[in-house]
Coordinates of C-alpha atoms (C1' of nucleotides) in Angstrom, one line a residue:
Chain A
M27 CA -20.5 33.6 38.9
K28 CA -20.7 32.4 42.4
Q29 CA -23.7 34.6 43.0
E30 CA -25.4 33.2 40.0
L31 CA -24.8 29.6 41.3
I32 CA -26.0 30.5 44.7
A33 CA -29.2 31.8 43.1
L34 CA -29.6 28.6 41.2
I35 CA -29.2 26.6 44.4
Q36 CA -31.7 28.9 46.2
A37 CA -34.2 28.3 43.5
T38 CA -33.7 24.6 43.8
L39 CA -34.2 24.7 47.6
D40 CA -37.4 26.8 47.2
S41 CA -38.8 24.3 44.7
L42 CA -38.1 21.4 47.1
K43 CA -39.8 23.3 49.8
A44 CA -42.8 23.8 47.6
S45 CA -42.9 20.0 46.9
G46 CA -42.6 19.2 50.7
Q47 CA -39.2 17.5 50.4
L48 CA -37.6 20.3 52.6
P49 CA -39.2 21.9 55.7
A50 CA -40.6 25.4 54.7
D51 CA -38.6 27.0 57.5
A52 CA -35.3 25.5 56.6
A53 CA -32.7 28.1 55.7
P54 CA -29.3 26.5 55.3
K55 CA -26.4 28.8 54.4
I56 CA -25.6 28.4 50.8
M57 CA -21.9 28.4 50.1
V58 CA -20.1 28.0 46.8
D59 CA -16.3 27.5 46.8
N60 CA -13.6 27.6 44.2
T61 CA -12.2 24.1 43.5
K62 CA -8.6 23.2 43.9
D63 CA -8.7 20.3 41.6
K64 CA -10.2 20.9 38.1
S65 CA -11.6 17.3 38.1
H66 CA -13.9 18.7 40.8
G67 CA -15.4 21.1 38.3
D68 CA -15.2 24.9 38.4
Y69 CA -17.1 25.5 41.6
A70 CA -18.4 23.3 44.3
S71 CA -21.0 23.5 47.0
N72 CA -21.4 21.6 50.3
I73 CA -25.1 22.4 50.4
A74 CA -26.2 18.8 50.4
M75 CA -24.0 18.0 53.3
V76 CA -25.2 20.9 55.5
S77 CA -28.9 20.5 54.6
S78 CA -29.2 16.6 54.4
K79 CA -30.3 16.4 58.1
L80 CA -33.1 19.0 57.5
A81 CA -34.4 16.8 54.8
G82 CA -33.9 13.5 56.8
Q83 CA -31.7 12.0 54.1
K84 CA -28.2 10.7 53.7
P85 CA -25.9 13.4 52.2
R86 CA -25.2 11.7 48.9
D87 CA -28.8 10.7 48.4
W88 CA -30.0 14.2 49.2
A89 CA -27.3 15.6 46.8
E90 CA -28.9 13.6 44.0
V91 CA -32.4 15.0 44.8
L92 CA -30.8 18.5 44.7
V93 CA -29.0 17.9 41.4
N94 CA -32.1 16.5 39.8
A95 CA -34.1 19.5 40.9
L96 CA -31.6 22.0 39.6
P97 CA -33.1 24.3 37.0
T98 CA -31.4 24.5 33.6
S99 CA -29.2 27.5 33.1
P100 CA -27.1 28.9 30.2
I101 CA -24.1 29.1 32.5
L102 CA -24.3 25.5 33.7
K103 CA -22.9 22.7 31.7
K104 CA -23.3 20.0 34.3
A105 CA -23.4 19.2 38.0
E106 CA -21.9 16.2 39.6
I107 CA -21.9 14.5 42.9
A108 CA -18.6 13.7 44.4
G109 CA -17.0 12.6 47.6
P110 CA -19.2 12.7 50.8
G111 CA -21.8 14.8 49.0
F112 CA -20.2 17.7 47.3
I113 CA -22.0 19.0 44.3
N114 CA -19.5 20.0 41.6
F115 CA -20.5 22.6 39.1
F116 CA -19.1 22.7 35.6
V117 CA -19.8 26.0 34.0
T118 CA -19.9 26.7 30.3
E119 CA -16.8 28.2 28.6
A120 CA -18.8 31.2 27.6
A121 CA -19.8 31.9 31.2
S122 CA -16.2 31.7 32.3
L123 CA -14.8 33.8 29.6
A124 CA -17.3 36.6 29.9
V125 CA -15.2 38.0 32.7
V126 CA -12.6 39.1 30.1
D127 CA -15.2 41.7 28.8
T128 CA -15.9 42.8 32.2
I129 CA -12.2 43.4 33.1
L130 CA -11.4 45.2 29.9
N131 CA -14.4 47.5 30.4
Q132 CA -13.7 48.2 34.0
G133 CA -10.0 48.7 33.6
S134 CA -8.3 49.9 36.8
R135 CA -11.6 49.7 38.7
Y136 CA -11.9 46.0 38.2
G137 CA -11.9 44.1 41.5
H138 CA -12.9 47.2 43.4
N139 CA -16.2 47.5 45.2
D140 CA -18.0 50.2 47.2
S141 CA -18.7 48.3 50.4
G142 CA -17.1 51.0 52.4
K143 CA -19.6 53.5 50.9
G144 CA -17.1 56.3 51.1
Q145 CA -16.9 56.2 54.8
K146 CA -13.9 57.7 56.7
V147 CA -11.4 55.1 58.0
Q148 CA -8.1 56.0 59.6
V149 CA -5.0 53.8 59.4
E150 CA -2.4 54.8 61.9
F151 CA 1.0 53.1 61.2
V152 CA 4.8 53.3 61.7
S153 CA 4.4 55.9 64.5
A154 CA 8.1 55.5 65.3
N155 CA 9.6 57.6 68.0
P156 CA 11.8 60.3 66.5
T157 CA 14.8 58.9 68.3
G158 CA 16.5 57.0 65.4
P159 CA 16.4 55.9 61.9
L160 CA 13.6 53.5 60.7
H161 CA 14.5 49.8 61.0
V162 CA 13.2 46.7 59.4
G163 CA 10.3 46.4 61.8
H164 CA 9.2 49.9 61.0
G165 CA 9.5 48.8 57.4
R166 CA 7.0 46.0 58.0
G167 CA 4.7 48.4 59.6
A168 CA 5.0 50.9 56.8
A169 CA 4.4 48.3 54.1
V170 CA 1.5 46.6 55.9
G171 CA -0.1 49.8 56.9
D172 CA 0.0 51.4 53.5
C173 CA -1.3 48.2 51.9
L174 CA -4.2 48.1 54.4
A175 CA -5.0 51.7 53.4
R176 CA -4.8 50.9 49.7
L177 CA -7.0 47.8 50.2
L178 CA -9.6 49.8 52.1
E179 CA -9.7 52.4 49.3
A180 CA -10.1 49.5 46.8
N181 CA -13.2 48.6 48.9
G182 CA -14.7 51.9 48.8
W183 CA -13.5 53.4 52.0
H184 CA -12.0 56.9 52.3
A185 CA -8.8 56.2 54.1
T186 CA -6.6 58.6 56.0
R187 CA -2.9 57.6 56.7
E188 CA -1.8 58.9 60.0
F189 CA 1.6 59.0 61.8
Y190 CA 1.7 59.6 65.5
Y191 CA 4.9 61.2 66.8
N192 CA 5.8 60.4 70.4
D193 CA 7.7 63.7 70.8
A194 CA 6.8 64.4 74.4
G195 CA 8.2 61.6 76.6
Q196 CA 11.1 60.6 78.5
Q197 CA 12.8 59.1 75.4
I198 CA 13.2 62.5 73.9
N199 CA 15.0 63.7 77.0
N200 CA 17.3 60.7 76.6
L201 CA 17.8 61.7 73.0
A202 CA 18.6 65.3 73.9
T203 CA 21.2 64.5 76.6
S204 CA 22.7 61.9 74.3
V205 CA 23.2 64.4 71.6
Q206 CA 24.5 66.9 74.1
C207 CA 27.1 64.5 75.3
R208 CA 28.3 63.9 71.8
C209 CA 28.5 67.6 71.2
K210 CA 30.8 67.8 74.2
G211 CA 32.9 64.9 72.9
I212 CA 31.6 62.4 75.4
A213 CA 31.1 59.0 73.8
P214 CA 29.3 55.8 75.0
G215 CA 31.4 54.2 77.8
D216 CA 33.0 57.5 78.8
E217 CA 32.5 59.1 82.1
G218 CA 29.4 61.2 82.2
W219 CA 27.6 59.2 79.5
P220 CA 24.0 58.8 80.5
E221 CA 23.0 55.2 81.4
D222 CA 20.1 55.1 79.0
G223 CA 21.7 57.1 76.3
Y224 CA 21.4 56.2 72.7
Q225 CA 24.6 54.8 71.5
G226 CA 24.2 54.7 67.8
E227 CA 26.6 56.5 65.5
Y228 CA 23.9 58.6 64.1
I229 CA 23.7 60.5 67.4
Q230 CA 27.2 61.8 66.5
D231 CA 26.0 62.8 63.1
V232 CA 23.2 64.8 64.8
A233 CA 25.6 66.5 67.1
N234 CA 28.0 67.4 64.3
S235 CA 25.2 68.9 62.4
F236 CA 24.0 70.9 65.4
M237 CA 27.5 72.2 66.1
R238 CA 27.8 73.2 62.4
G239 CA 24.7 75.3 62.8
D240 CA 22.8 73.4 60.0
T241 CA 19.3 74.2 59.3
I242 CA 16.9 71.3 59.3
E243 CA 13.6 71.3 57.3
S244 CA 11.3 68.5 58.1
A245 CA 7.7 67.9 57.3
D246 CA 6.3 70.7 59.3
Q247 CA 9.0 72.4 61.2
S248 CA 12.4 74.1 60.6
F249 CA 15.2 74.4 63.1
T250 CA 18.7 75.8 63.1
G251 CA 21.4 74.5 65.3
T252 CA 22.7 77.0 67.8
K253 CA 26.2 75.5 68.1
D254 CA 25.9 75.9 71.9
A255 CA 26.5 72.6 73.6
E256 CA 24.9 74.0 76.8
D257 CA 21.6 74.7 74.9
L258 CA 19.7 71.5 75.9
E259 CA 16.5 72.8 74.8
G260 CA 17.8 73.8 71.3
I261 CA 19.5 70.5 71.0
R262 CA 16.1 68.7 71.9
H263 CA 14.3 70.6 69.1
F264 CA 17.1 70.2 66.6
A265 CA 17.5 66.4 67.2
V266 CA 13.8 65.8 66.8
A267 CA 13.7 67.8 63.6
Y268 CA 16.8 66.1 62.3
L269 CA 15.5 62.6 63.0
R270 CA 12.1 63.3 61.7
R271 CA 13.7 64.5 58.4
E272 CA 15.7 61.2 58.2
Q273 CA 12.4 59.2 58.7
D274 CA 10.6 61.3 56.1
L275 CA 13.3 60.5 53.6
D276 CA 13.1 56.8 54.5
L277 CA 9.4 56.8 54.0
K278 CA 9.7 58.8 50.8
A279 CA 12.2 56.2 49.4
F280 CA 9.6 53.6 50.3
E281 CA 6.9 55.6 48.7
V282 CA 4.7 55.7 51.7
D283 CA 2.9 59.0 52.1
F284 CA 1.0 60.1 55.2
D285 CA -1.9 62.5 55.3
V286 CA -1.5 63.6 58.8
Y287 CA 1.4 63.7 61.2
F288 CA 0.0 64.0 64.7
L289 CA 2.3 65.4 67.4
E290 CA 1.8 63.8 70.9
S291 CA 3.1 67.2 72.2
S292 CA 0.0 68.9 70.8
L293 CA -2.2 66.9 73.1
Y294 CA -0.4 68.4 76.1
S295 CA -0.2 72.0 74.6
E296 CA -3.9 71.9 73.8
G297 CA -5.0 70.6 77.1
K298 CA -6.3 67.4 75.7
V299 CA -4.5 65.3 78.2
E300 CA -5.7 67.2 81.2
E301 CA -9.3 67.1 79.8
T302 CA -9.1 63.3 79.5
V303 CA -7.8 62.9 83.0
T304 CA -10.5 65.2 84.4
T305 CA -13.2 63.1 82.6
L306 CA -11.7 59.9 83.9
I307 CA -11.7 61.2 87.5
E308 CA -15.3 62.6 87.1
N309 CA -16.5 59.2 85.8
G310 CA -15.2 57.6 88.9
Y311 CA -12.7 55.2 87.3
T312 CA -9.7 56.6 89.2
Y313 CA -8.2 56.4 92.6
E314 CA -5.1 57.6 94.4
D315 CA -2.6 55.2 95.9
G316 CA 1.0 55.7 96.9
G317 CA 1.0 59.2 95.7
A318 CA 0.0 58.2 92.2
L319 CA -3.3 58.3 90.2
W320 CA -4.6 54.9 89.0
L321 CA -7.1 54.0 86.3
K322 CA -9.3 51.0 87.1
T323 CA -8.6 49.2 83.8
T324 CA -9.5 46.0 85.5
E325 CA -13.1 47.0 85.2
F326 CA -12.6 46.6 81.4
G327 CA -10.7 43.4 81.2
D328 CA -7.1 44.2 82.2
D329 CA -5.4 42.0 84.7
K330 CA -4.3 44.9 86.9
D331 CA -5.0 48.6 87.3
R332 CA -2.5 51.0 85.7
V333 CA -0.9 54.2 86.9
M334 CA -2.0 57.3 85.0
R335 CA -0.1 60.0 86.9
K336 CA 3.2 59.3 88.4
T337 CA 4.3 60.5 91.8
D338 CA 6.5 63.0 90.0
G339 CA 3.3 64.5 88.4
G340 CA 4.0 63.2 84.9
Y341 CA 1.6 61.0 82.9
T342 CA 2.3 57.5 81.8
Y343 CA 2.4 57.0 78.0
F344 CA -1.2 55.6 77.6
V345 CA -2.9 58.6 79.0
P346 CA -2.0 60.8 75.9
D347 CA -2.8 57.6 73.9
V348 CA -6.3 57.7 75.2
A349 CA -6.6 61.4 74.6
Y350 CA -5.4 60.8 71.1
H351 CA -7.9 58.1 70.3
L352 CA -10.7 60.2 71.8
N353 CA -9.5 62.8 69.3
K354 CA -9.7 60.3 66.5
W355 CA -13.3 59.5 67.4
Q356 CA -14.1 63.2 67.6
R357 CA -12.6 63.8 64.1
G358 CA -15.3 61.5 62.8
F359 CA -13.4 58.3 62.4
K360 CA -15.9 55.6 63.3
R361 CA -13.4 53.1 62.2
V362 CA -9.7 53.2 63.0
I363 CA -7.1 50.6 62.4
N364 CA -3.8 50.8 64.3
E365 CA -0.9 48.9 62.7
Q366 CA 1.8 48.3 65.3
G367 CA 4.4 45.9 66.3
A368 CA 3.4 43.1 68.5
D369 CA 5.7 44.4 71.3
H370 CA 3.0 47.0 71.8
H371 CA 0.1 44.6 72.3
S372 CA -0.3 45.5 76.0
T373 CA -1.4 48.9 75.0
V374 CA -4.5 47.6 73.3
T375 CA -6.3 46.7 76.5
R376 CA -5.3 49.9 78.1
V377 CA -6.4 52.3 75.3
R378 CA -9.7 50.5 74.9
A379 CA -10.3 50.5 78.7
G380 CA -9.5 54.2 78.9
L381 CA -11.9 55.0 76.0
Q382 CA -14.7 53.1 77.7
A383 CA -14.0 54.8 81.0
L384 CA -14.6 58.1 79.2
K385 CA -18.2 57.1 78.6
A386 CA -18.2 58.9 75.2
D387 CA -20.4 56.2 73.4
I388 CA -17.3 54.8 71.7
P389 CA -17.8 51.1 70.7
E390 CA -16.1 48.6 72.9
G391 CA -13.8 47.1 70.2
Y392 CA -12.6 50.6 69.2
P393 CA -10.0 50.8 67.7
D394 CA -9.1 47.8 65.6
Y395 CA -5.5 46.6 65.8
V396 CA -3.3 44.9 63.3
L397 CA -0.3 43.8 65.2
H398 CA 2.6 42.4 63.1
Q399 CA 5.0 40.0 64.7
M400 CA 8.7 40.7 65.0
V401 CA 11.0 40.7 62.0
T402 CA 14.2 38.6 62.6
V403 CA 17.1 39.8 60.4
M404 CA 19.7 37.3 59.4
K405 CA 23.1 38.5 58.0
G406 CA 26.1 36.3 57.4
G407 CA 24.1 33.3 58.7
E408 CA 23.6 35.0 62.1
E409 CA 20.8 36.8 63.7
V410 CA 21.2 40.6 63.9
K411 CA 19.9 41.7 67.2
L412 CA 17.9 44.8 67.0
S413 CA 19.0 47.3 69.6
K414 CA 18.3 51.0 69.3
R415 CA 20.4 51.9 72.2
A416 CA 23.5 50.1 70.8
G417 CA 22.6 51.3 67.4
S418 CA 23.2 47.9 65.8
Y419 CA 20.3 47.3 63.4
V420 CA 19.4 47.2 59.8
T421 CA 17.7 50.3 58.6
L422 CA 14.9 50.4 56.2
R423 CA 17.1 52.6 53.9
D424 CA 19.7 49.9 53.8
L425 CA 17.1 47.3 52.8
I426 CA 15.7 49.5 50.0
D427 CA 19.2 50.3 48.7
E428 CA 20.2 46.7 48.8
V429 CA 17.1 44.9 47.7
G430 CA 15.0 47.4 46.0
R431 CA 11.8 49.1 47.0
D432 CA 9.4 46.7 45.1
A433 CA 11.0 43.6 46.4
T434 CA 11.2 44.9 50.0
R435 CA 7.5 46.0 49.9
Y436 CA 6.6 42.4 48.5
F437 CA 8.7 40.6 51.1
L438 CA 7.2 42.6 53.9
T439 CA 3.6 42.3 52.9
A440 CA 3.4 38.8 51.4
R441 CA 3.1 37.1 54.8
A442 CA 0.4 37.3 57.3
A443 CA 1.0 39.9 59.9
T444 CA 0.5 37.3 62.6
S445 CA 3.5 35.3 61.6
Q446 CA 7.0 36.2 62.5
L447 CA 9.2 36.5 59.5
T448 CA 12.9 36.1 58.8
F449 CA 14.5 38.6 56.5
D450 CA 17.7 37.1 55.3
I451 CA 19.7 40.1 53.9
D452 CA 22.3 37.9 52.1
L453 CA 19.5 35.9 50.5
A454 CA 17.5 38.9 49.4
R455 CA 20.6 40.6 48.0
S456 CA 22.3 37.7 46.3
Q457 CA 19.2 36.2 44.9
S458 CA 17.2 39.2 44.2
N459 CA 16.4 37.9 40.7
D460 CA 14.6 35.0 42.4
N461 CA 12.4 37.2 44.4
P462 CA 8.8 36.3 43.8
V463 CA 7.9 39.9 43.1
Y464 CA 9.8 39.7 39.8
Y465 CA 7.9 36.7 38.9
I466 CA 4.6 38.7 39.1
Q467 CA 6.1 41.8 37.5
Y468 CA 7.5 39.7 34.7
A469 CA 4.0 38.3 33.9
H470 CA 2.9 41.9 33.4
A471 CA 5.9 42.8 31.3
R472 CA 5.3 39.8 29.1
V473 CA 1.8 40.7 28.3
C474 CA 3.0 44.2 27.4
S475 CA 5.6 42.7 25.1
I476 CA 3.0 40.9 23.1
L477 CA 1.4 44.2 21.9
R478 CA 4.9 45.6 21.2
K479 CA 5.6 42.6 19.0
M480 CA 2.4 43.0 17.2
K481 CA 3.2 46.5 16.3
E482 CA 6.7 45.3 15.1
Q483 CA 5.0 42.9 12.7
G484 CA 2.7 45.6 11.5
L485 CA -0.3 43.9 13.1
Q486 CA -3.1 45.5 15.1
W487 CA -5.2 44.1 17.9
D488 CA -8.9 44.5 17.2
R489 CA -10.3 44.7 20.7
E490 CA -14.0 44.6 19.8
N491 CA -13.4 41.6 17.5
G492 CA -11.4 39.8 20.3
L493 CA -14.3 40.3 22.8
A494 CA -16.8 39.1 20.2
K495 CA -14.8 36.0 19.5
L496 CA -14.0 34.9 23.0
D497 CA -15.8 31.6 22.2
R498 CA -12.7 30.8 20.1
L499 CA -10.8 30.3 23.4
A500 CA -11.4 26.6 23.7
E501 CA -8.2 25.5 25.6
E502 CA -8.5 24.2 29.1
Q503 CA -5.9 26.7 30.4
E504 CA -7.8 29.6 28.9
K505 CA -10.9 28.8 30.9
L506 CA -8.9 28.2 34.1
L507 CA -7.1 31.6 33.6
A508 CA -10.5 33.3 33.2
N509 CA -11.8 31.6 36.3
Q510 CA -8.8 32.8 38.2
L511 CA -9.3 36.4 37.0
A512 CA -12.9 36.1 38.0
R513 CA -11.8 35.5 41.6
F514 CA -10.0 38.8 42.0
P515 CA -13.0 40.8 43.3
E516 CA -13.7 38.2 45.9
V517 CA -10.0 38.2 47.0
V518 CA -10.0 42.0 47.3
S519 CA -13.2 41.9 49.4
I520 CA -12.1 39.0 51.8
A521 CA -8.6 40.5 52.2
C522 CA -10.2 43.8 53.4
V523 CA -12.6 42.1 55.7
Q524 CA -9.8 40.2 57.3
N525 CA -7.3 43.1 57.3
A526 CA -5.0 40.7 55.5
P527 CA -3.3 42.3 52.5
H528 CA -0.9 39.3 52.1
Q529 CA -3.8 37.5 50.5
I530 CA -3.5 39.8 47.5
A531 CA 0.2 38.9 47.2
N532 CA -0.6 35.2 47.3
Y533 CA -3.3 35.5 44.7
L534 CA -1.1 37.5 42.4
H535 CA 1.5 34.8 42.6
E536 CA -0.9 32.1 41.7
L537 CA -2.3 34.2 38.8
A538 CA 1.2 34.8 37.5
S539 CA 1.8 31.2 37.6
S540 CA -1.4 30.4 35.6
F541 CA -0.3 33.1 33.1
H542 CA 3.3 31.9 32.6
G543 CA 2.0 28.3 32.1
Y544 CA -0.5 29.5 29.6
Y545 CA 2.1 31.7 27.8
N546 CA 4.5 28.9 27.4
N547 CA 2.0 26.5 26.1
H548 CA 0.0 28.6 23.7
K549 CA 1.2 31.2 21.3
T550 CA -0.8 34.4 21.3
I551 CA 0.2 36.0 18.0
V552 CA -1.2 33.4 15.6
D553 CA -2.2 33.7 12.0
D554 CA -6.0 33.1 12.7
V555 CA -7.0 36.8 13.3
D556 CA -10.1 35.9 15.4
L557 CA -8.3 33.6 17.7
R558 CA -5.3 36.0 18.0
D559 CA -7.7 38.9 18.9
A560 CA -9.4 36.8 21.4
R561 CA -6.2 35.5 23.0
I562 CA -4.8 39.1 23.3
A563 CA -8.0 40.1 25.0
L564 CA -7.6 37.3 27.6
T565 CA -3.9 38.2 28.2
Q566 CA -4.8 42.0 28.4
A567 CA -7.3 41.1 31.0
A568 CA -4.6 39.2 33.0
K569 CA -2.3 42.2 32.7
Q570 CA -5.0 44.4 34.0
V571 CA -5.7 42.2 37.0
I572 CA -2.0 41.9 37.8
A573 CA -1.6 45.7 37.6
N574 CA -4.7 46.3 39.8
G575 CA -3.4 43.9 42.4
L576 CA 0.2 45.3 42.4
Q577 CA -1.4 48.7 42.8
I578 CA -2.9 47.6 46.1
L579 CA 0.4 46.4 47.2
G580 CA 2.0 49.7 46.2
I581 CA 4.4 47.8 43.8
S582 CA 5.2 49.0 40.3
A583 CA 3.9 47.1 37.2
P584 CA 6.7 47.5 34.7
E585 CA 6.0 47.5 30.9
E586 CA 9.2 45.7 30.2
M587 CA 12.0 44.0 32.2
Chain B
rG27 C1' 4.0 32.4 87.0
rC28 C1' 0.2 35.4 83.8
rG29 C1' -1.3 37.5 78.9
rC30 C1' -0.9 37.9 73.4
rC31 C1' 1.0 35.7 68.6
rC32 C1' 2.8 31.2 66.8
rG33 C1' 4.5 25.8 65.8
rU34 C1' 2.9 23.0 58.5
rA35 C1' 8.5 19.9 53.2
rG36 C1' 15.8 20.6 54.6
rC37 C1' 14.9 26.5 54.7
rU38 C1' 11.2 30.8 54.2
rC39 C1' 6.0 30.8 54.0
rA40 C1' 0.6 29.7 51.9
rA41 C1' -3.9 27.1 52.6
rU42 C1' -10.4 31.4 50.2
rC43 C1' -12.3 32.8 58.4
rG44 C1' -14.6 23.6 59.1
rG45 C1' -14.1 21.0 53.0
rA46 C1' -12.3 16.5 48.8
rU47 C1' -5.4 13.8 47.3
rA48 C1' -2.2 20.1 52.6
rG49 C1' 0.3 24.0 48.2
rA50 C1' 4.2 27.6 46.4
rG51 C1' 9.3 29.7 46.4
rC52 C1' 14.4 28.6 47.7
rA53 C1' 17.7 24.4 47.9
rU54 C1' 18.5 19.1 45.3
rC55 C1' 17.9 16.0 40.7
rG56 C1' 16.2 15.5 35.3
rG57 C1' 14.2 17.7 30.7
rC58 C1' 12.8 22.6 27.4
rC59 C1' 15.4 28.6 23.9
rU60 C1' 16.5 29.0 14.9
rU61 C1' 8.9 30.4 17.1
rC62 C1' 5.2 36.3 21.2
rU63 C1' 11.0 38.2 27.1
rA64 C1' 14.5 31.4 29.8
rA65 C1' 13.5 37.0 35.7
rG66 C1' 10.0 31.6 32.1
rC67 C1' 7.9 26.4 31.4
rC68 C1' 7.5 20.9 32.3
rG69 C1' 8.7 16.7 35.6
rA70 C1' 10.9 14.1 40.2
rG71 C1' 12.0 13.5 45.3
rG72 C1' 10.6 15.7 50.0
rG73 C1' 4.8 15.6 55.2
rU74 C1' 2.0 11.3 61.3
rU75 C1' 0.3 19.8 59.8
rA76 C1' 4.9 19.8 67.4
rC77 C1' 2.3 16.0 70.6
rA78 C1' -2.2 13.8 73.1
rG79 C1' -7.4 14.0 73.5
rG80 C1' -12.3 16.2 72.3
rU81 C1' -16.4 18.4 69.1
rU82 C1' -18.9 16.1 63.6
rC83 C1' -20.5 13.7 57.8
rG84 C1' -15.3 16.1 57.5
rA85 C1' -10.1 19.4 61.6
rU86 C1' -3.8 22.5 59.5
rU87 C1' -8.3 25.4 61.0
rC88 C1' -12.6 25.2 66.5
rC89 C1' -12.0 23.5 72.2
rU90 C1' -8.9 21.4 76.3
rG91 C1' -4.0 19.8 78.0
rU92 C1' 1.4 19.1 77.3
rC93 C1' 5.9 20.4 74.9
rG94 C1' 8.7 24.2 72.2
rG95 C1' 9.6 29.4 70.2
rG96 C1' 8.7 34.9 69.9
rC97 C1' 6.8 39.3 72.3
rG98 C1' 4.8 41.6 76.5
rC99 C1' 4.0 41.7 81.9
rG100 C1' 7.7 49.6 84.7
rC101 C1' 5.2 55.2 88.5
rC102 C1' 9.6 53.4 80.3
rA103 C1' 7.4 54.6 75.5

RNA sequence: GCGCCCGUAGCUCAAUCGGAUAGAGCAUCGGCCUUCUAAGCCGAGGGUUACAGGUUCGAUUCCUGUCGGGCGCGCCA
């Protein structure tokens, strides 16, 4: 609809250029917006305001010229001038309702587009260290990352979901020694407990399992506890496998699936880290100082250079990170989106700098980042401080168990990633029935109930008749609902361009609100067969759009509630 | 001190990347179930968009400064 209006405006501008009222080289950007207030028509354009100077006229006067020059069109009922020079378009009911036909014919594909042209895109998210269970922050990453991938798929991209396991760093040594202590009966606070040890109770669980000789099966490895508390290497492998399995179960409960689990350790074992370091040295972006090897990240916008290789010979974390991202590029991902917590934002500059220093023709802004702000957890009216070391935090599993998967996913994706969010456990639990996600799902279930009711009454919906009789839908709310349904493809497109899946959630809430209002005001199953068939067609279209939107959010669309 | 993200109703958050009278949910108050699911609908109250300037037809949005919050600033990851 917008495209058609833009075409009308373009034709108008062309005719005014032909008549000399507008300079021939004028090319103002034509924008058509949805209106908030229905008294402003169905769509509005600011074209008169942005082009009045070019025509040497006052905005309102110029708007009048434009409106008078507007060609007649079957979709346009009237055009009005309002405010400082807006042109408000009132489209015909038939033009608005035509979208119902489109939706029912396209089904689950409605709203999708092929702007991605099947290109490969990788979304890396969660990437939690295998040193403990997933907490709420990881949950936000899991929800947002998965929605980003789904959104990209809806826009024609071929998305790969990837999880990067930091299984090679110092934190794994900490984990191993912490478990070893627990195996020996040394608890936090006791003599001999490592200063940086992980204090959570789950460490004891790992130790007990190891000493029992359990066999752990995780995504891609299997390991049996040797029951030997002195076997630090065995404990290391066992603990990593154990915690990976726990995380796998958390993600499974959240219905987040990864295509690739990438192990940091493989970058070392396959020599990729060494290769990267060698290239950086050869390219002249490094220097030695104080026994360490430094990377000149300041040449790529960093505020100070960074150590690559420590005096003890080990590499700092961002070196394998650079090797990893080179690997992503080499795997053919021209586009990569990293979804991470904002506490990792300092890595952005370093990774990008490292990639540029490799001189591998990787674009400067590679990769993209979506950084979600921290999640504050409230419980009992108090903030729960997240501390992995102390083990006092709310796990993703707790949240799913208490609030439910759909509600958790909704809560964590319905807000912009850039805004901090407060997750009030008590509120989410005690008022789970007031969670907005149910409001949306309920709209879907209500539409489903209409067809069930029809069946009960021995009636049948004649879809073809309904689509043929859309002109019977004369209620204002019916037109507004149709206009809102027509917006969905645009919402999907914009949300993707902006990497902002929360816009889908907001749209769905508004759509559900329109539907509930209509449903309460106008009965669908009426005696007039043509009107009934048409109304069912409209509500089925609404149901389809809600289902398509919920699919992008990874939330179920129940048939009844 | 420096960098990143923010500051919108009592609370949690939106606002279609500069548009018209800033919107929802929760909470508060008042209505609506013998008719398709009341997990719903309708209505009321609640705002100097932290503050001060600037840019222009027009600013919650862009720029500068101040104040306030979160997160980083390690030869940890």
